[in-house]
Amino acid sequence: MSRLPAGMYLPGASCLHRLDPLVKLVGFVIFIAAVIVTDSVWGYALLAVFIGGLIVLSGIPLNTIFGPVRRTYLFFLTIFFMNGFFFSAADPLWSRWFFCLSWAGMIQGANVVLRLIILIIAGGILTATTSPMEITAALRRLLKPLGYVGIPVDILSLIISVAIQFIPVLFEEVETIRKAQTARGARFDSARLRERAESMFPLVIPVFLAAFRRADELALAMEARGYRCGKKRSEVAKNSLHLWDIGALFIVLGVLMVQIFVF
Amino acid sequence: MMTTVKKAIITAVCAALCVVLPTAFHAVPNAGSIFLPMHIPVLLAGLICGWSYGLICGLIGPLLSTLFTGMPPMAYLPSMLIELAVYGAATGLLMSLVHTREIYTDLYISLIGGMLIGRIVAGLSRALIFAGGSYSMAAWATSYFATALPGIVIQLVLLPSIVFALERARLIPMRYPQ
């Protein structure tokens, strides 16, 4: 289970699985806002408790939840140390050549890494408890008003839902390619602008090729199963909001309000 | 000829790359405005899938990136949405209009045209809407050409290579079949 690909749906009967997909999606967007406004220790502690609660409620194995984070720990360490050593601060703890270690840089690095980790875990919980079809259907419901002004809501919702599911997958792909190219001598952490720019070439082209190969496979699989854009679609289950759905939304809104007005 | 489903999935992957690619560069101060990593997937979506998909990628990519990584910050998001949407749309439009029977010529005309149109529209939007009265020609030239020069060079070298590599790998149809 620990080697399940990131962003994969795990069927289940937990209360998070049974929550309305639209509520989960709107809740996810509200939670992202809460993460963005967080910049204090207590704020992160609240987010950790909230995420912990979601993990318990979802019933998803811990290995599956933390797998994507564990597999990309080198990436997070790089981001943290690059912030720590390259942040321009007025009162550096230590400095030599281009390097400038500062508290402000380390705090900035910790903020970026913590936000990314929390969002990857939250995104993992969303995609593990909601099937791709449910996410697309929820997006279609959310974007339905745009259809009245001629915007192709079907295509738009498909693009957004696939993009959200591809983000953790591509993070892993970038990390794998980065390791492979570092082993071949690429210098991603060079202090010289030119060397760093040159190091983009061996990273970017393989990443695009790998991403497009995945896109090609997914498009082929969808078309082979009869998926066509712009066709009227029927739904197996009609979703309607229940009391617990509204309660869940209020809880996430509460987290956002606490982050804005308390911490 | 690509199907609508394939174009939509490629656009989605490019939008996801708008989140993933810049993350590696955000750690270095100002790297986003120097290397312009988010522009690459948007321009590519426009070049491969057409103007409407380039436009969608230019709108969804930065939005997802702000939501997932906090970059670009909310304050810069509206102007960036306009800039990237115009890059994607203009590049795609030029690619569908320009047919010189030479793929690299088509790519460079569309890319340079799209990049120029995008920078002009972005400058106008800043001068008229987002920084009305306090935006000068010098500030526009500095931020969109001088500071971004490494990113512009990277785009001009990388994007035709990526399109060519994708064609060779048969992941997208050949523009001019042999």
Short mmCIF file of C-alpha atoms in Angstrom, two decimals:
data_model
loop_
_atom_site.label_atom_id
_atom_site.label_comp_id
_atom_site.label_asym_id
_atom_site.label_seq_id
_atom_site.Cartn_x
_atom_site.Cartn_y
_atom_site.Cartn_z
CA MET A 1 0.00 0.00 0.00
CA SER A 2 2.89 2.36 0.72
CA ARG A 3 3.95 2.31 -2.95
CA LEU A 4 0.52 3.28 -4.28
CA PRO A 5 0.87 6.09 -6.82
CA ALA A 6 0.14 9.54 -5.37
CA GLY A 7 -3.35 10.88 -6.08
CA MET A 8 -4.95 7.43 -6.39
CA TYR A 9 -8.54 6.76 -5.26
CA LEU A 10 -8.96 4.17 -2.48
CA PRO A 11 -12.56 2.88 -2.29
CA GLY A 12 -13.98 2.85 1.22
CA ALA A 13 -17.01 3.56 3.40
CA SER A 14 -15.60 6.14 5.84
CA CYS A 15 -17.51 9.32 6.60
CA LEU A 16 -15.07 11.26 4.39
CA HIS A 17 -15.80 8.86 1.50
CA ARG A 18 -19.53 9.42 2.02
CA LEU A 19 -19.28 13.23 2.17
CA ASP A 20 -20.72 15.06 -0.85
CA PRO A 21 -17.88 15.52 -3.43
CA LEU A 22 -18.87 19.16 -3.98
CA VAL A 23 -18.55 19.82 -0.23
CA LYS A 24 -15.13 18.14 -0.20
CA LEU A 25 -13.99 20.26 -3.14
CA VAL A 26 -15.26 23.56 -1.68
CA GLY A 27 -13.85 22.53 1.72
CA PHE A 28 -10.49 21.84 0.07
CA VAL A 29 -10.43 25.33 -1.48
CA ILE A 30 -11.33 26.91 1.90
CA PHE A 31 -8.61 24.81 3.56
CA ILE A 32 -6.05 26.01 0.97
CA ALA A 33 -6.97 29.59 1.90
CA ALA A 34 -6.46 28.69 5.58
CA VAL A 35 -3.00 27.25 4.79
CA ILE A 36 -2.01 30.33 2.77
CA VAL A 37 -2.86 32.75 5.61
CA THR A 38 -1.05 30.64 8.24
CA ASP A 39 2.32 31.95 9.42
CA SER A 40 2.52 31.14 13.15
CA VAL A 41 3.46 28.02 15.11
CA TRP A 42 -0.02 27.82 16.67
CA GLY A 43 -1.58 28.19 13.24
CA TYR A 44 0.43 25.23 11.93
CA ALA A 45 -0.43 23.25 15.08
CA LEU A 46 -4.14 23.79 14.39
CA LEU A 47 -3.68 22.67 10.77
CA ALA A 48 -1.79 19.57 11.95
CA VAL A 49 -4.60 18.66 14.38
CA PHE A 50 -7.19 19.20 11.63
CA ILE A 51 -5.26 17.07 9.12
CA GLY A 52 -4.73 14.40 11.82
CA GLY A 53 -8.50 14.32 12.39
CA LEU A 54 -9.12 13.95 8.65
CA ILE A 55 -6.63 11.06 8.41
CA VAL A 56 -8.34 9.23 11.29
CA LEU A 57 -11.81 9.83 9.80
CA SER A 58 -10.76 8.76 6.30
CA GLY A 59 -9.36 5.42 7.47
CA ILE A 60 -6.56 5.65 4.88
CA PRO A 61 -3.31 3.88 5.91
CA LEU A 62 -0.62 6.30 7.13
CA ASN A 63 1.91 4.88 4.66
CA THR A 64 -0.33 5.86 1.78
CA ILE A 65 -0.89 9.38 3.15
CA PHE A 66 2.76 10.14 3.95
CA GLY A 67 4.27 8.10 1.10
CA PRO A 68 4.41 10.99 -1.42
CA VAL A 69 5.99 13.30 1.20
CA ARG A 70 8.53 10.68 2.25
CA ARG A 71 9.48 9.90 -1.34
CA THR A 72 10.19 13.58 -2.06
CA TYR A 73 11.92 14.51 1.21
CA LEU A 74 15.11 15.49 -0.64
CA PHE A 75 13.12 18.00 -2.64
CA PHE A 76 11.75 19.59 0.56
CA LEU A 77 15.21 19.64 2.15
CA THR A 78 16.61 21.38 -0.95
CA ILE A 79 13.89 24.04 -0.82
CA PHE A 80 14.46 24.58 2.91
CA PHE A 81 18.25 24.90 2.65
CA MET A 82 18.15 27.06 -0.48
CA ASN A 83 15.84 29.48 1.33
CA GLY A 84 18.02 29.32 4.41
CA PHE A 85 21.27 30.02 2.51
CA PHE A 86 20.17 32.41 -0.26
CA PHE A 87 17.58 34.62 1.49
CA SER A 88 18.77 38.26 1.58
CA ALA A 89 18.46 39.27 5.22
CA ALA A 90 19.79 42.32 7.07
CA ASP A 91 21.13 40.27 10.02
CA PRO A 92 22.73 37.06 8.69
CA LEU A 93 23.93 34.41 11.16
CA TRP A 94 26.78 33.51 8.82
CA SER A 95 27.76 34.64 5.33
CA ARG A 96 30.43 33.79 2.76
CA TRP A 97 30.43 34.46 -1.04
CA PHE A 98 26.85 33.97 -2.20
CA PHE A 99 25.78 32.10 0.91
CA CYS A 100 23.94 33.98 3.63
CA LEU A 101 22.43 31.88 6.43
CA SER A 102 19.72 33.76 8.31
CA TRP A 103 16.79 33.12 10.66
CA ALA A 104 14.48 34.94 8.25
CA GLY A 105 15.57 32.61 5.42
CA MET A 106 15.08 29.49 7.54
CA ILE A 107 11.63 30.67 8.65
CA GLN A 108 10.74 31.41 5.01
CA GLY A 109 12.00 27.93 4.01
CA ALA A 110 10.06 26.24 6.83
CA ASN A 111 6.90 28.14 5.80
CA VAL A 112 7.17 27.06 2.15
CA VAL A 113 7.96 23.42 3.03
CA LEU A 114 5.23 23.11 5.70
CA ARG A 115 2.59 24.62 3.40
CA LEU A 116 3.57 22.29 0.56
CA ILE A 117 3.55 19.21 2.83
CA ILE A 118 0.18 20.09 4.37
CA LEU A 119 -1.38 20.75 0.94
CA ILE A 120 0.05 17.57 -0.57
CA ILE A 121 -1.39 15.56 2.35
CA ALA A 122 -4.76 17.35 2.12
CA GLY A 123 -4.83 16.85 -1.66
CA GLY A 124 -3.95 13.18 -1.10
CA ILE A 125 -6.85 12.76 1.32
CA LEU A 126 -9.21 14.44 -1.19
CA THR A 127 -8.14 12.24 -4.11
CA ALA A 128 -7.96 9.07 -1.98
CA THR A 129 -11.54 9.50 -0.73
CA THR A 130 -13.10 10.89 -3.93
CA SER A 131 -13.04 9.09 -7.26
CA PRO A 132 -11.90 11.04 -10.35
CA MET A 133 -15.44 10.83 -11.78
CA GLU A 134 -16.86 12.29 -8.54
CA ILE A 135 -14.33 15.15 -8.62
CA THR A 136 -15.14 15.92 -12.26
CA ALA A 137 -18.89 15.77 -11.56
CA ALA A 138 -18.45 18.07 -8.53
CA LEU A 139 -16.44 20.55 -10.60
CA ARG A 140 -19.13 20.42 -13.27
CA ARG A 141 -21.76 21.27 -10.63
CA LEU A 142 -19.56 24.07 -9.26
CA LEU A 143 -18.86 25.60 -12.69
CA LYS A 144 -22.39 25.02 -14.09
CA PRO A 145 -23.31 28.75 -14.08
CA LEU A 146 -20.45 29.43 -16.54
CA GLY A 147 -22.19 27.16 -19.05
CA TYR A 148 -24.96 29.75 -19.45
CA VAL A 149 -22.46 32.19 -21.02
CA GLY A 150 -21.15 29.60 -23.49
CA ILE A 151 -18.07 28.39 -21.59
CA PRO A 152 -17.45 24.63 -22.12
CA VAL A 153 -17.88 23.58 -18.50
CA ASP A 154 -17.33 19.87 -19.33
CA ILE A 155 -13.85 20.46 -20.74
CA LEU A 156 -12.96 23.00 -18.05
CA SER A 157 -13.94 20.67 -15.21
CA LEU A 158 -12.08 17.77 -16.84
CA ILE A 159 -8.92 19.89 -17.18
CA ILE A 160 -9.04 21.12 -13.56
CA SER A 161 -9.73 17.69 -12.05
CA VAL A 162 -6.98 15.98 -14.10
CA ALA A 163 -4.53 18.80 -13.29
CA ILE A 164 -5.18 18.45 -9.53
CA GLN A 165 -4.59 14.68 -9.72
CA PHE A 166 -1.41 15.12 -11.78
CA ILE A 167 0.30 17.56 -9.36
CA PRO A 168 1.59 14.97 -6.80
CA VAL A 169 2.39 12.53 -9.61
CA LEU A 170 4.53 15.12 -11.40
CA PHE A 171 6.26 16.16 -8.14
CA GLU A 172 7.47 12.55 -7.86
CA GLU A 173 8.44 12.48 -11.54
CA VAL A 174 10.52 15.69 -11.17
CA GLU A 175 12.26 14.28 -8.08
CA THR A 176 13.13 11.02 -9.86
CA ILE A 177 14.50 12.86 -12.91
CA ARG A 178 16.38 15.34 -10.72
CA LYS A 179 18.12 12.47 -8.88
CA ALA A 180 18.96 10.76 -12.17
CA GLN A 181 20.39 13.95 -13.70
CA THR A 182 22.31 14.84 -10.52
CA ALA A 183 23.92 11.40 -10.75
CA ARG A 184 24.92 12.32 -14.33
CA GLY A 185 26.55 15.57 -13.14
CA ALA A 186 23.82 18.23 -13.42
CA ARG A 187 24.36 21.10 -10.93
CA PHE A 188 20.92 22.26 -9.73
CA ASP A 189 22.33 23.91 -6.59
CA SER A 190 25.13 25.91 -8.22
CA ALA A 191 25.47 29.50 -6.98
CA ARG A 192 26.21 30.72 -10.54
CA LEU A 193 23.16 31.93 -12.45
CA ARG A 194 24.45 30.59 -15.79
CA GLU A 195 25.14 27.09 -14.43
CA ARG A 196 21.74 27.01 -12.75
CA ALA A 197 20.05 28.09 -16.01
CA GLU A 198 21.97 25.43 -17.93
CA SER A 199 20.91 22.81 -15.38
CA MET A 200 17.27 23.42 -16.42
CA PHE A 201 17.79 21.71 -19.79
CA PRO A 202 18.48 18.18 -18.55
CA LEU A 203 15.56 18.51 -16.11
CA VAL A 204 12.82 20.17 -18.16
CA ILE A 205 12.82 18.14 -21.40
CA PRO A 206 12.62 14.70 -19.67
CA VAL A 207 9.92 16.05 -17.32
CA PHE A 208 7.83 17.20 -20.29
CA LEU A 209 8.36 13.90 -22.12
CA ALA A 210 7.35 11.89 -19.03
CA ALA A 211 4.32 14.13 -18.39
CA PHE A 212 3.16 13.94 -22.01
CA ARG A 213 3.60 10.15 -22.03
CA ARG A 214 1.27 9.96 -19.01
CA ALA A 215 -1.17 12.35 -20.73
CA ASP A 216 -1.13 10.20 -23.88
CA GLU A 217 -1.84 7.03 -21.90
CA LEU A 218 -4.68 8.65 -19.95
CA ALA A 219 -6.29 10.14 -23.08
CA LEU A 220 -6.09 6.76 -24.87
CA ALA A 221 -7.60 4.95 -21.87
CA MET A 222 -10.45 7.49 -21.61
CA GLU A 223 -11.24 7.33 -25.32
CA ALA A 224 -11.08 3.54 -25.31
CA ARG A 225 -13.75 3.57 -22.59
CA GLY A 226 -15.96 5.82 -24.71
CA TYR A 227 -15.27 9.18 -23.06
CA ARG A 228 -16.12 12.07 -25.40
CA CYS A 229 -16.00 15.78 -24.58
CA GLY A 230 -19.16 17.78 -25.04
CA LYS A 231 -21.55 14.79 -24.82
CA LYS A 232 -24.41 14.92 -22.35
CA ARG A 233 -23.50 12.79 -19.35
CA SER A 234 -25.75 10.94 -16.94
CA GLU A 235 -24.88 10.32 -13.28
CA VAL A 236 -25.34 7.09 -11.34
CA ALA A 237 -26.17 8.87 -8.08
CA LYS A 238 -27.78 12.27 -7.73
CA ASN A 239 -25.98 14.13 -4.96
CA SER A 240 -27.89 16.27 -2.51
CA LEU A 241 -26.54 18.10 0.53
CA HIS A 242 -27.18 16.57 3.96
CA LEU A 243 -26.86 18.08 7.42
CA TRP A 244 -23.39 16.52 7.95
CA ASP A 245 -22.19 18.02 4.64
CA ILE A 246 -23.13 21.51 5.80
CA GLY A 247 -21.60 20.80 9.24
CA ALA A 248 -18.31 19.76 7.57
CA LEU A 249 -18.24 22.98 5.56
CA PHE A 250 -18.75 25.03 8.73
CA ILE A 251 -15.86 23.21 10.45
CA VAL A 252 -13.44 24.06 7.60
CA LEU A 253 -14.74 27.64 7.55
CA GLY A 254 -14.12 27.74 11.31
CA VAL A 255 -10.46 26.72 10.75
CA LEU A 256 -10.07 29.54 8.21
CA MET A 257 -11.70 32.10 10.54
CA VAL A 258 -9.46 31.04 13.47
CA GLN A 259 -6.37 31.38 11.24
CA ILE A 260 -7.44 34.88 10.11
CA PHE A 261 -8.76 36.35 13.35
CA VAL A 262 -7.00 34.45 16.18
CA PHE A 263 -3.46 33.45 15.07
CA MET B 1 -5.17 15.67 -35.65
CA MET B 2 -5.59 15.50 -31.87
CA THR B 3 -8.94 14.69 -30.27
CA THR B 4 -10.62 17.10 -27.83
CA VAL B 5 -10.01 14.62 -24.98
CA LYS B 6 -6.27 14.50 -25.71
CA LYS B 7 -6.04 18.29 -25.99
CA ALA B 8 -7.87 18.64 -22.66
CA ILE B 9 -5.58 16.12 -20.93
CA ILE B 10 -2.42 17.77 -22.34
CA THR B 11 -3.71 21.16 -21.14
CA ALA B 12 -4.34 19.64 -17.70
CA VAL B 13 -0.81 18.23 -17.57
CA CYS B 14 0.61 21.62 -18.60
CA ALA B 15 -1.49 23.31 -15.88
CA ALA B 16 -0.09 20.81 -13.34
CA LEU B 17 3.44 21.57 -14.60
CA CYS B 18 2.72 25.26 -13.91
CA VAL B 19 2.61 24.23 -10.23
CA VAL B 20 5.44 21.70 -10.24
CA LEU B 21 8.15 23.34 -12.39
CA PRO B 22 8.34 26.74 -10.62
CA THR B 23 8.52 25.12 -7.17
CA ALA B 24 12.11 24.09 -7.83
CA PHE B 25 12.99 27.72 -8.56
CA HIS B 26 10.95 29.54 -5.91
CA ALA B 27 13.62 28.77 -3.33
CA VAL B 28 15.95 31.27 -5.02
CA PRO B 29 14.86 34.90 -4.52
CA ASN B 30 13.39 36.42 -7.73
CA ALA B 31 13.97 33.17 -9.62
CA GLY B 32 10.36 33.23 -10.83
CA SER B 33 10.82 36.56 -12.62
CA ILE B 34 14.29 35.64 -13.95
CA PHE B 35 13.74 32.06 -15.20
CA LEU B 36 9.97 32.33 -15.90
CA PRO B 37 9.38 28.59 -15.37
CA MET B 38 5.59 28.95 -15.35
CA HIS B 39 5.59 30.41 -18.87
CA ILE B 40 7.00 27.23 -20.46
CA PRO B 41 3.96 24.92 -19.96
CA VAL B 42 1.52 27.71 -20.92
CA LEU B 43 3.36 28.53 -24.15
CA LEU B 44 3.61 24.82 -24.91
CA ALA B 45 -0.15 24.31 -24.39
CA GLY B 46 -0.78 27.16 -26.84
CA LEU B 47 1.70 25.81 -29.40
CA ILE B 48 0.41 22.23 -29.29
CA CYS B 49 -3.30 22.45 -28.50
CA GLY B 50 -4.34 25.84 -29.91
CA TRP B 51 -5.34 29.26 -28.63
CA SER B 52 -8.36 28.27 -26.53
CA TYR B 53 -6.41 25.60 -24.60
CA GLY B 54 -3.43 27.94 -24.21
CA LEU B 55 -5.81 30.52 -22.75
CA ILE B 56 -7.33 27.98 -20.34
CA CYS B 57 -3.87 26.77 -19.26
CA GLY B 58 -2.77 30.39 -18.72
CA LEU B 59 -5.74 30.93 -16.41
CA ILE B 60 -5.76 27.62 -14.53
CA GLY B 61 -1.97 27.16 -14.15
CA PRO B 62 -1.17 30.26 -12.03
CA LEU B 63 -4.44 29.84 -10.11
CA LEU B 64 -3.54 26.28 -9.08
CA SER B 65 0.02 27.35 -8.31
CA THR B 66 -1.20 30.08 -5.96
CA LEU B 67 -3.61 27.67 -4.31
CA PHE B 68 -1.06 24.87 -3.85
CA THR B 69 2.20 26.74 -3.23
CA GLY B 70 1.23 30.34 -2.44
CA MET B 71 3.28 31.50 -5.48
CA PRO B 72 2.62 33.85 -7.19
CA PRO B 73 1.19 35.75 -4.18
CA MET B 74 -2.50 36.67 -4.38
CA ALA B 75 -1.58 40.34 -4.97
CA TYR B 76 0.23 39.50 -8.24
CA LEU B 77 -2.19 36.80 -9.36
CA PRO B 78 -4.66 38.94 -11.41
CA SER B 79 -1.95 40.59 -13.53
CA MET B 80 -0.21 37.24 -14.00
CA LEU B 81 -3.46 35.57 -15.04
CA ILE B 82 -3.90 38.15 -17.80
CA GLU B 83 -0.26 37.91 -18.90
CA LEU B 84 -0.13 34.11 -19.07
CA ALA B 85 -3.59 33.77 -20.64
CA VAL B 86 -2.49 36.15 -23.43
CA TYR B 87 0.79 34.24 -23.92
CA GLY B 88 -1.09 30.95 -24.34
CA ALA B 89 -3.81 32.40 -26.56
CA ALA B 90 -1.52 34.52 -28.77
CA THR B 91 1.02 31.72 -29.29
CA GLY B 92 -1.74 29.27 -30.19
CA LEU B 93 -3.41 31.75 -32.54
CA LEU B 94 -0.15 32.54 -34.34
CA MET B 95 0.69 28.84 -34.60
CA SER B 96 -2.63 28.21 -36.35
CA LEU B 97 -2.12 31.17 -38.71
CA VAL B 98 1.55 30.74 -39.63
CA HIS B 99 2.38 27.90 -42.07
CA THR B 100 5.82 28.28 -43.64
CA ARG B 101 6.33 24.51 -44.26
CA GLU B 102 9.26 24.73 -41.84
CA ILE B 103 8.39 23.73 -38.25
CA TYR B 104 11.16 25.72 -36.54
CA THR B 105 10.22 28.91 -38.44
CA ASP B 106 6.54 28.43 -37.44
CA LEU B 107 7.55 27.82 -33.83
CA TYR B 108 9.86 30.83 -33.56
CA ILE B 109 7.42 33.23 -35.28
CA SER B 110 4.59 32.06 -32.99
CA LEU B 111 6.74 32.07 -29.86
CA ILE B 112 8.35 35.47 -30.37
CA GLY B 113 5.03 36.98 -31.52
CA GLY B 114 3.16 35.48 -28.56
CA MET B 115 5.82 36.60 -26.08
CA LEU B 116 5.77 40.16 -27.45
CA ILE B 117 1.95 40.40 -27.50
CA GLY B 118 1.79 38.98 -23.97
CA ARG B 119 4.35 41.48 -22.67
CA ILE B 120 2.57 44.41 -24.34
CA VAL B 121 -0.83 43.37 -22.92
CA ALA B 122 0.70 42.70 -19.47
CA GLY B 123 2.41 46.12 -19.50
CA LEU B 124 -0.83 47.83 -20.56
CA SER B 125 -2.82 46.01 -17.88
CA ARG B 126 -0.31 47.11 -15.23
CA ALA B 127 -0.21 50.71 -16.49
CA LEU B 128 -3.99 51.02 -16.79
CA ILE B 129 -5.36 48.75 -14.06
CA PHE B 130 -2.99 47.27 -11.49
CA ALA B 131 -0.47 50.10 -11.06
CA GLY B 132 -2.32 52.99 -12.67
CA GLY B 133 -0.22 56.17 -12.79
CA SER B 134 2.88 54.68 -11.18
CA TYR B 135 4.08 52.46 -14.02
CA SER B 136 6.67 53.67 -16.52
CA MET B 137 8.07 52.46 -19.83
CA ALA B 138 11.45 51.93 -18.13
CA ALA B 139 9.90 49.74 -15.42
CA TRP B 140 8.11 47.70 -18.12
CA ALA B 141 11.28 47.21 -20.19
CA THR B 142 13.31 46.31 -17.09
CA SER B 143 10.89 43.78 -15.62
CA TYR B 144 9.72 42.16 -18.86
CA PHE B 145 12.94 42.18 -20.91
CA ALA B 146 16.09 42.92 -18.88
CA THR B 147 15.33 40.92 -15.70
CA ALA B 148 13.59 38.18 -17.65
CA LEU B 149 16.33 37.82 -20.29
CA PRO B 150 17.62 34.43 -18.98
CA GLY B 151 14.03 33.13 -18.95
CA ILE B 152 13.39 34.43 -22.49
CA VAL B 153 16.56 32.72 -23.77
CA ILE B 154 15.61 29.48 -21.97
CA GLN B 155 12.13 29.57 -23.54
CA LEU B 156 13.46 30.23 -27.04
CA VAL B 157 15.93 27.36 -26.77
CA LEU B 158 13.78 24.90 -24.82
CA LEU B 159 10.32 25.14 -26.35
CA PRO B 160 11.18 24.24 -29.96
CA SER B 161 13.34 21.39 -28.60
CA ILE B 162 10.44 20.11 -26.46
CA VAL B 163 7.97 20.26 -29.39
CA PHE B 164 10.48 18.50 -31.63
CA ALA B 165 11.18 15.84 -28.94
CA LEU B 166 7.44 15.25 -28.46
CA GLU B 167 6.94 14.85 -32.22
CA ARG B 168 9.87 12.44 -32.45
CA ALA B 169 8.41 10.41 -29.52
CA ARG B 170 5.05 10.39 -31.40
CA LEU B 171 3.31 11.90 -28.37
CA ILE B 172 1.86 14.68 -30.56
CA PRO B 173 1.07 14.54 -34.29
CA MET B 174 3.70 15.79 -36.77
CA ARG B 175 2.94 19.31 -38.01
CA TYR B 176 4.43 18.56 -41.41
CA PRO B 177 4.39 14.76 -41.97
CA GLN B 178 7.31 13.58 -44.12
#
